[in-house]
Amino acid sequence: LDSRLHFFGQKDDGSPGDYKCLDCDYVFTKGPKAWSELPDNWSCPTCGSVKRRFKKIPKGSASSSGGAKTETKKKGMFGF
């Protein structure tokens, strides 16, 4: 396994996994093939972060469906 870093992070090896936005926790769940086919100027649909702000995580480690944001809305001081 080649662990050398590339210009924009570690090269994806194509193994199963999801991609989590480091800024808003949105999870792209369509797999490495779909991820690699996204254009370089693709951005997070939730917060607009660029593609290089995503980290590959083990498949299914975030509970989501179809690329949905996994984090539930945080409640305020009064519980809503």
JSON list of C-alpha atoms in Angstrom, two decimals:
[
{"chain": "A", "resi": 1, "resn": "LEU", "atom": "CA", "xyz": [0.00, 0.00, 0.00]},
{"chain": "A", "resi": 2, "resn": "ASP", "atom": "CA", "xyz": [1.47, 3.31, -1.11]},
{"chain": "A", "resi": 3, "resn": "SER", "atom": "CA", "xyz": [1.10, 5.82, 1.71]},
{"chain": "A", "resi": 4, "resn": "ARG", "atom": "CA", "xyz": [2.93, 8.71, 0.04]},
{"chain": "A", "resi": 5, "resn": "LEU", "atom": "CA", "xyz": [1.06, 11.99, 0.01]},
{"chain": "A", "resi": 6, "resn": "HIS", "atom": "CA", "xyz": [0.18, 13.64, -3.25]},
{"chain": "A", "resi": 7, "resn": "PHE", "atom": "CA", "xyz": [-0.31, 17.36, -3.93]},
{"chain": "A", "resi": 8, "resn": "PHE", "atom": "CA", "xyz": [-3.92, 17.38, -2.69]},
{"chain": "A", "resi": 9, "resn": "GLY", "atom": "CA", "xyz": [-3.66, 14.64, -0.08]},
{"chain": "A", "resi": 10, "resn": "GLN", "atom": "CA", "xyz": [-3.36, 10.90, -0.24]},
{"chain": "A", "resi": 11, "resn": "LYS", "atom": "CA", "xyz": [-4.26, 9.25, -3.55]},
{"chain": "A", "resi": 12, "resn": "ASP", "atom": "CA", "xyz": [-7.50, 7.27, -3.40]},
{"chain": "A", "resi": 13, "resn": "ASP", "atom": "CA", "xyz": [-6.86, 3.55, -3.84]},
{"chain": "A", "resi": 14, "resn": "GLY", "atom": "CA", "xyz": [-10.43, 2.84, -5.03]},
{"chain": "A", "resi": 15, "resn": "SER", "atom": "CA", "xyz": [-11.36, 0.79, -1.98]},
{"chain": "A", "resi": 16, "resn": "PRO", "atom": "CA", "xyz": [-14.94, 1.15, -0.68]},
{"chain": "A", "resi": 17, "resn": "GLY", "atom": "CA", "xyz": [-15.51, 4.24, 1.36]},
{"chain": "A", "resi": 18, "resn": "ASP", "atom": "CA", "xyz": [-17.42, 7.46, 1.82]},
{"chain": "A", "resi": 19, "resn": "TYR", "atom": "CA", "xyz": [-16.13, 11.02, 1.72]},
{"chain": "A", "resi": 20, "resn": "LYS", "atom": "CA", "xyz": [-16.82, 13.40, 4.61]},
{"chain": "A", "resi": 21, "resn": "CYS", "atom": "CA", "xyz": [-16.63, 17.19, 4.40]},
{"chain": "A", "resi": 22, "resn": "LEU", "atom": "CA", "xyz": [-14.22, 18.45, 7.05]},
{"chain": "A", "resi": 23, "resn": "ASP", "atom": "CA", "xyz": [-16.16, 21.72, 7.33]},
{"chain": "A", "resi": 24, "resn": "CYS", "atom": "CA", "xyz": [-19.81, 20.67, 7.73]},
{"chain": "A", "resi": 25, "resn": "ASP", "atom": "CA", "xyz": [-19.83, 16.84, 8.07]},
{"chain": "A", "resi": 26, "resn": "TYR", "atom": "CA", "xyz": [-21.75, 16.28, 4.81]},
{"chain": "A", "resi": 27, "resn": "VAL", "atom": "CA", "xyz": [-21.06, 12.72, 3.62]},
{"chain": "A", "resi": 28, "resn": "PHE", "atom": "CA", "xyz": [-20.77, 11.74, -0.06]},
{"chain": "A", "resi": 29, "resn": "THR", "atom": "CA", "xyz": [-21.82, 8.07, -0.16]},
{"chain": "A", "resi": 30, "resn": "LYS", "atom": "CA", "xyz": [-21.83, 7.20, -3.84]},
{"chain": "A", "resi": 31, "resn": "GLY", "atom": "CA", "xyz": [-18.40, 5.52, -3.73]},
{"chain": "A", "resi": 32, "resn": "PRO", "atom": "CA", "xyz": [-14.89, 6.04, -5.11]},
{"chain": "A", "resi": 33, "resn": "LYS", "atom": "CA", "xyz": [-15.86, 5.67, -8.78]},
{"chain": "A", "resi": 34, "resn": "ALA", "atom": "CA", "xyz": [-18.50, 8.42, -8.57]},
{"chain": "A", "resi": 35, "resn": "TRP", "atom": "CA", "xyz": [-16.13, 10.54, -6.45]},
{"chain": "A", "resi": 36, "resn": "SER", "atom": "CA", "xyz": [-13.33, 10.30, -9.02]},
{"chain": "A", "resi": 37, "resn": "GLU", "atom": "CA", "xyz": [-15.74, 11.28, -11.79]},
{"chain": "A", "resi": 38, "resn": "LEU", "atom": "CA", "xyz": [-16.68, 14.55, -10.08]},
{"chain": "A", "resi": 39, "resn": "PRO", "atom": "CA", "xyz": [-15.02, 17.58, -11.69]},
{"chain": "A", "resi": 40, "resn": "ASP", "atom": "CA", "xyz": [-12.14, 19.25, -9.84]},
{"chain": "A", "resi": 41, "resn": "ASN", "atom": "CA", "xyz": [-14.26, 22.36, -9.30]},
{"chain": "A", "resi": 42, "resn": "TRP", "atom": "CA", "xyz": [-17.07, 20.37, -7.58]},
{"chain": "A", "resi": 43, "resn": "SER", "atom": "CA", "xyz": [-18.02, 21.74, -4.19]},
{"chain": "A", "resi": 44, "resn": "CYS", "atom": "CA", "xyz": [-19.94, 20.51, -1.16]},
{"chain": "A", "resi": 45, "resn": "PRO", "atom": "CA", "xyz": [-23.68, 20.97, -1.74]},
{"chain": "A", "resi": 46, "resn": "THR", "atom": "CA", "xyz": [-24.17, 21.95, 1.90]},
{"chain": "A", "resi": 47, "resn": "CYS", "atom": "CA", "xyz": [-21.40, 24.44, 2.64]},
{"chain": "A", "resi": 48, "resn": "GLY", "atom": "CA", "xyz": [-19.58, 24.99, -0.67]},
{"chain": "A", "resi": 49, "resn": "SER", "atom": "CA", "xyz": [-16.19, 23.62, 0.43]},
{"chain": "A", "resi": 50, "resn": "VAL", "atom": "CA", "xyz": [-13.90, 22.42, -2.33]},
{"chain": "A", "resi": 51, "resn": "LYS", "atom": "CA", "xyz": [-13.35, 18.74, -3.06]},
{"chain": "A", "resi": 52, "resn": "ARG", "atom": "CA", "xyz": [-9.95, 18.62, -1.36]},
{"chain": "A", "resi": 53, "resn": "ARG", "atom": "CA", "xyz": [-11.67, 19.48, 1.98]},
{"chain": "A", "resi": 54, "resn": "PHE", "atom": "CA", "xyz": [-13.17, 15.97, 2.07]},
{"chain": "A", "resi": 55, "resn": "LYS", "atom": "CA", "xyz": [-11.62, 13.03, 3.88]},
{"chain": "A", "resi": 56, "resn": "LYS", "atom": "CA", "xyz": [-12.22, 9.40, 2.94]},
{"chain": "A", "resi": 57, "resn": "ILE", "atom": "CA", "xyz": [-13.84, 7.44, 5.75]},
{"chain": "A", "resi": 58, "resn": "PRO", "atom": "CA", "xyz": [-14.73, 3.73, 6.01]},
{"chain": "A", "resi": 59, "resn": "LYS", "atom": "CA", "xyz": [-17.90, 2.81, 4.11]},
{"chain": "A", "resi": 60, "resn": "GLY", "atom": "CA", "xyz": [-20.93, 2.96, 6.36]},
{"chain": "A", "resi": 61, "resn": "SER", "atom": "CA", "xyz": [-19.12, 4.57, 9.30]},
{"chain": "A", "resi": 62, "resn": "ALA", "atom": "CA", "xyz": [-21.42, 7.58, 8.97]},
{"chain": "A", "resi": 63, "resn": "SER", "atom": "CA", "xyz": [-25.14, 6.90, 8.96]},
{"chain": "A", "resi": 64, "resn": "SER", "atom": "CA", "xyz": [-26.47, 8.56, 5.81]},
{"chain": "A", "resi": 65, "resn": "SER", "atom": "CA", "xyz": [-28.31, 7.82, 2.61]},
{"chain": "A", "resi": 66, "resn": "GLY", "atom": "CA", "xyz": [-27.46, 8.95, -0.88]},
{"chain": "A", "resi": 67, "resn": "GLY", "atom": "CA", "xyz": [-24.99, 11.63, 0.09]},
{"chain": "A", "resi": 68, "resn": "ALA", "atom": "CA", "xyz": [-27.14, 13.23, 2.77]},
{"chain": "A", "resi": 69, "resn": "LYS", "atom": "CA", "xyz": [-25.64, 15.21, 5.58]},
{"chain": "A", "resi": 70, "resn": "THR", "atom": "CA", "xyz": [-25.19, 12.88, 8.53]},
{"chain": "A", "resi": 71, "resn": "GLU", "atom": "CA", "xyz": [-25.18, 15.31, 11.40]},
{"chain": "A", "resi": 72, "resn": "THR", "atom": "CA", "xyz": [-28.56, 16.15, 12.85]},
{"chain": "A", "resi": 73, "resn": "LYS", "atom": "CA", "xyz": [-29.41, 19.77, 13.45]},
{"chain": "A", "resi": 74, "resn": "LYS", "atom": "CA", "xyz": [-28.11, 20.87, 16.81]},
{"chain": "A", "resi": 75, "resn": "LYS", "atom": "CA", "xyz": [-30.67, 22.15, 19.26]},
{"chain": "A", "resi": 76, "resn": "GLY", "atom": "CA", "xyz": [-30.35, 25.57, 20.77]},
{"chain": "A", "resi": 77, "resn": "MET", "atom": "CA", "xyz": [-30.25, 26.56, 24.39]},
{"chain": "A", "resi": 78, "resn": "PHE", "atom": "CA", "xyz": [-34.02, 26.07, 24.77]},
{"chain": "A", "resi": 79, "resn": "GLY", "atom": "CA", "xyz": [-34.16, 22.64, 23.11]},
{"chain": "A", "resi": 80, "resn": "PHE", "atom": "CA", "xyz": [-35.33, 23.68, 19.63]}
]
